[in-house]
Amino acid sequence: MSFGMTVFDANGVQTLGMEDFTIEKLAQMNLPAARKMGNGIRSDYIVMDVPGYNPATCFVVITPRVYAGYSQPGYPDMWGYVPTYKDLGGTQIGIFTYVNRRRPTGYHNNYVDEWTEHTVECVVEVVRVL
């Protein structure tokens, strides 16, 4: 499936059009919401293998499927986050749904390693610019 767009300036003159470029959706993955945590450090990720993916000509868009019905406070609350991704080389992308952190134990200057996964339901799309 291919997409396109047209952009006009304030005077109605076309400045960008479908003849300038087109984007093509190469892949889509739906990720469910998750809320988990655990001890230790994680290094795993969800592998998304996308034939035709090249970071020089493609981009990844991660879009929540639902949004909070209130202004976000700027600090962690009950609402989740969208995952992040990393180019793994070749046609593979790694989707990270968690963060590793060090939490103070409250005893002297000790910390404990833990991970937290707090993501909203979202869609991961890989798009190529033609």
GROMACS .gro file of C-alpha atoms in nm:
model
  130
    1MET     CA    1   0.000   0.000   0.000
    2SER     CA    2   0.143   0.341  -0.096
    3PHE     CA    3   0.056   0.683   0.040
    4GLY     CA    4   0.119   1.041  -0.066
    5MET     CA    5   0.048   1.401   0.029
    6THR     CA    6   0.023   1.753  -0.107
    7VAL     CA    7   0.135   2.067   0.079
    8PHE     CA    8   0.032   2.421  -0.014
    9ASP     CA    9   0.170   2.749   0.120
   10ALA     CA   10  -0.043   3.040   0.249
   11ASN     CA   11  -0.097   3.164  -0.110
   12GLY     CA   12  -0.232   2.829  -0.229
   13VAL     CA   13   0.085   2.742  -0.422
   14GLN     CA   14   0.181   2.375  -0.408
   15THR     CA   15   0.520   2.341  -0.238
   16LEU     CA   16   0.532   1.963  -0.205
   17GLY     CA   17   0.334   1.696  -0.381
   18MET     CA   18   0.291   1.330  -0.450
   19GLU     CA   19   0.512   1.365  -0.754
   20ASP     CA   20   0.799   1.468  -0.522
   21PHE     CA   21   0.794   1.149  -0.316
   22THR     CA   22   0.573   0.869  -0.195
   23ILE     CA   23   0.589   0.659   0.117
   24GLU     CA   24   0.520   0.288   0.131
   25LYS     CA   25   0.423   0.097   0.444
   26LEU     CA   26   0.649  -0.208   0.467
   27ALA     CA   27   0.524  -0.357   0.792
   28GLN     CA   28   0.293  -0.307   1.087
   29MET     CA   29   0.287  -0.471   1.431
   30ASN     CA   30   0.033  -0.419   1.709
   31LEU     CA   31   0.175  -0.431   2.061
   32PRO     CA   32  -0.054  -0.483   2.361
   33ALA     CA   33  -0.038  -0.269   2.672
   34ALA     CA   34   0.185  -0.411   2.944
   35ARG     CA   35   0.254  -0.328   3.305
   36LYS     CA   36   0.519  -0.547   3.464
   37MET     CA   37   0.834  -0.509   3.665
   38GLY     CA   38   1.106  -0.730   3.801
   39ASN     CA   39   1.449  -0.752   3.957
   40GLY     CA   40   1.770  -0.749   3.758
   41ILE     CA   41   1.860  -0.605   3.420
   42ARG     CA   42   1.689  -0.697   3.094
   43SER     CA   43   1.854  -0.688   2.753
   44ASP     CA   44   1.590  -0.860   2.539
   45TYR     CA   45   1.378  -0.699   2.270
   46ILE     CA   46   1.107  -0.789   2.022
   47VAL     CA   47   1.265  -0.854   1.682
   48MET     CA   48   1.077  -0.710   1.388
   49ASP     CA   49   1.222  -0.843   1.062
   50VAL     CA   50   1.108  -0.621   0.774
   51PRO     CA   51   1.206  -0.720   0.419
   52GLY     CA   52   1.315  -0.404   0.235
   53TYR     CA   53   1.401  -0.213   0.554
   54ASN     CA   54   1.701   0.018   0.519
   55PRO     CA   55   1.757   0.293   0.779
   56ALA     CA   56   1.881   0.526   0.503
   57THR     CA   57   1.545   0.519   0.323
   58CYS     CA   58   1.300   0.407   0.592
   59PHE     CA   59   1.164   0.530   0.923
   60VAL     CA   60   0.979   0.373   1.213
   61VAL     CA   61   0.667   0.526   1.367
   62ILE     CA   62   0.534   0.408   1.703
   63THR     CA   63   0.184   0.542   1.770
   64PRO     CA   64  -0.033   0.485   2.077
   65ARG     CA   65  -0.374   0.334   2.000
   66VAL     CA   66  -0.527   0.517   2.297
   67TYR     CA   67  -0.442   0.846   2.467
   68ALA     CA   68  -0.481   0.973   2.821
   69GLY     CA   69  -0.789   1.187   2.869
   70TYR     CA   70  -0.595   1.443   3.073
   71SER     CA   71  -0.282   1.658   3.046
   72GLN     CA   72   0.030   1.453   3.111
   73PRO     CA   73   0.203   1.560   3.433
   74GLY     CA   74   0.565   1.517   3.315
   75TYR     CA   75   0.645   1.240   3.562
   76PRO     CA   76   0.543   0.872   3.578
   77ASP     CA   77   0.177   0.820   3.659
   78MET     CA   78  -0.082   0.550   3.588
   79TRP     CA   79  -0.069   0.612   3.213
   80GLY     CA   80   0.190   0.418   3.013
   81TYR     CA   81   0.450   0.510   2.754
   82VAL     CA   82   0.526   0.407   2.397
   83PRO     CA   83   0.816   0.167   2.337
   84THR     CA   84   1.141   0.263   2.166
   85TYR     CA   85   1.327   0.094   1.885
   86LYS     CA   86   1.683   0.029   1.771
   87ASP     CA   87   1.817  -0.056   1.426
   88LEU     CA   88   1.974  -0.402   1.462
   89GLY     CA   89   2.132  -0.406   1.117
   90GLY     CA   90   2.013  -0.566   0.798
   91THR     CA   91   1.635  -0.582   0.789
   92GLN     CA   92   1.587  -0.613   1.165
   93ILE     CA   93   1.455  -0.365   1.419
   94GLY     CA   94   1.452  -0.424   1.796
   95ILE     CA   95   1.148  -0.299   1.989
   96PHE     CA   96   1.218  -0.223   2.357
   97THR     CA   97   0.913  -0.218   2.585
   98TYR     CA   98   1.094  -0.167   2.917
   99VAL     CA   99   1.358   0.043   3.092
  100ASN     CA  100   1.632  -0.067   3.330
  101ARG     CA  101   1.690   0.145   3.637
  102ARG     CA  102   1.868   0.151   3.971
  103ARG     CA  103   1.645   0.215   4.270
  104PRO     CA  104   1.788   0.325   4.606
  105THR     CA  105   1.728   0.071   4.882
  106GLY     CA  106   1.723   0.333   5.156
  107TYR     CA  107   2.010   0.159   5.330
  108HIS     CA  108   2.342   0.347   5.319
  109ASN     CA  109   2.426   0.416   4.955
  110ASN     CA  110   2.298   0.086   4.814
  111TYR     CA  111   2.092   0.041   4.501
  112VAL     CA  112   1.907  -0.250   4.343
  113ASP     CA  113   1.879  -0.313   3.969
  114GLU     CA  114   1.527  -0.350   3.836
  115TRP     CA  115   1.333  -0.317   3.514
  116THR     CA  116   0.989  -0.177   3.451
  117GLU     CA  117   0.758  -0.223   3.156
  118HIS     CA  118   0.470   0.025   3.143
  119THR     CA  119   0.358   0.062   2.782
  120VAL     CA  120   0.028   0.161   2.627
  121GLU     CA  121  -0.127  -0.038   2.344
  122CYS     CA  122   0.042   0.087   2.028
  123VAL     CA  123   0.111   0.027   1.660
  124VAL     CA  124   0.466  -0.001   1.520
  125GLU     CA  125   0.485   0.089   1.150
  126VAL     CA  126   0.787   0.076   0.921
  127VAL     CA  127   0.767   0.308   0.621
  128ARG     CA  128   0.994   0.353   0.319
  129VAL     CA  129   1.032   0.683   0.134
  130LEU     CA  130   1.032   0.623  -0.241
   0.00000   0.00000   0.00000
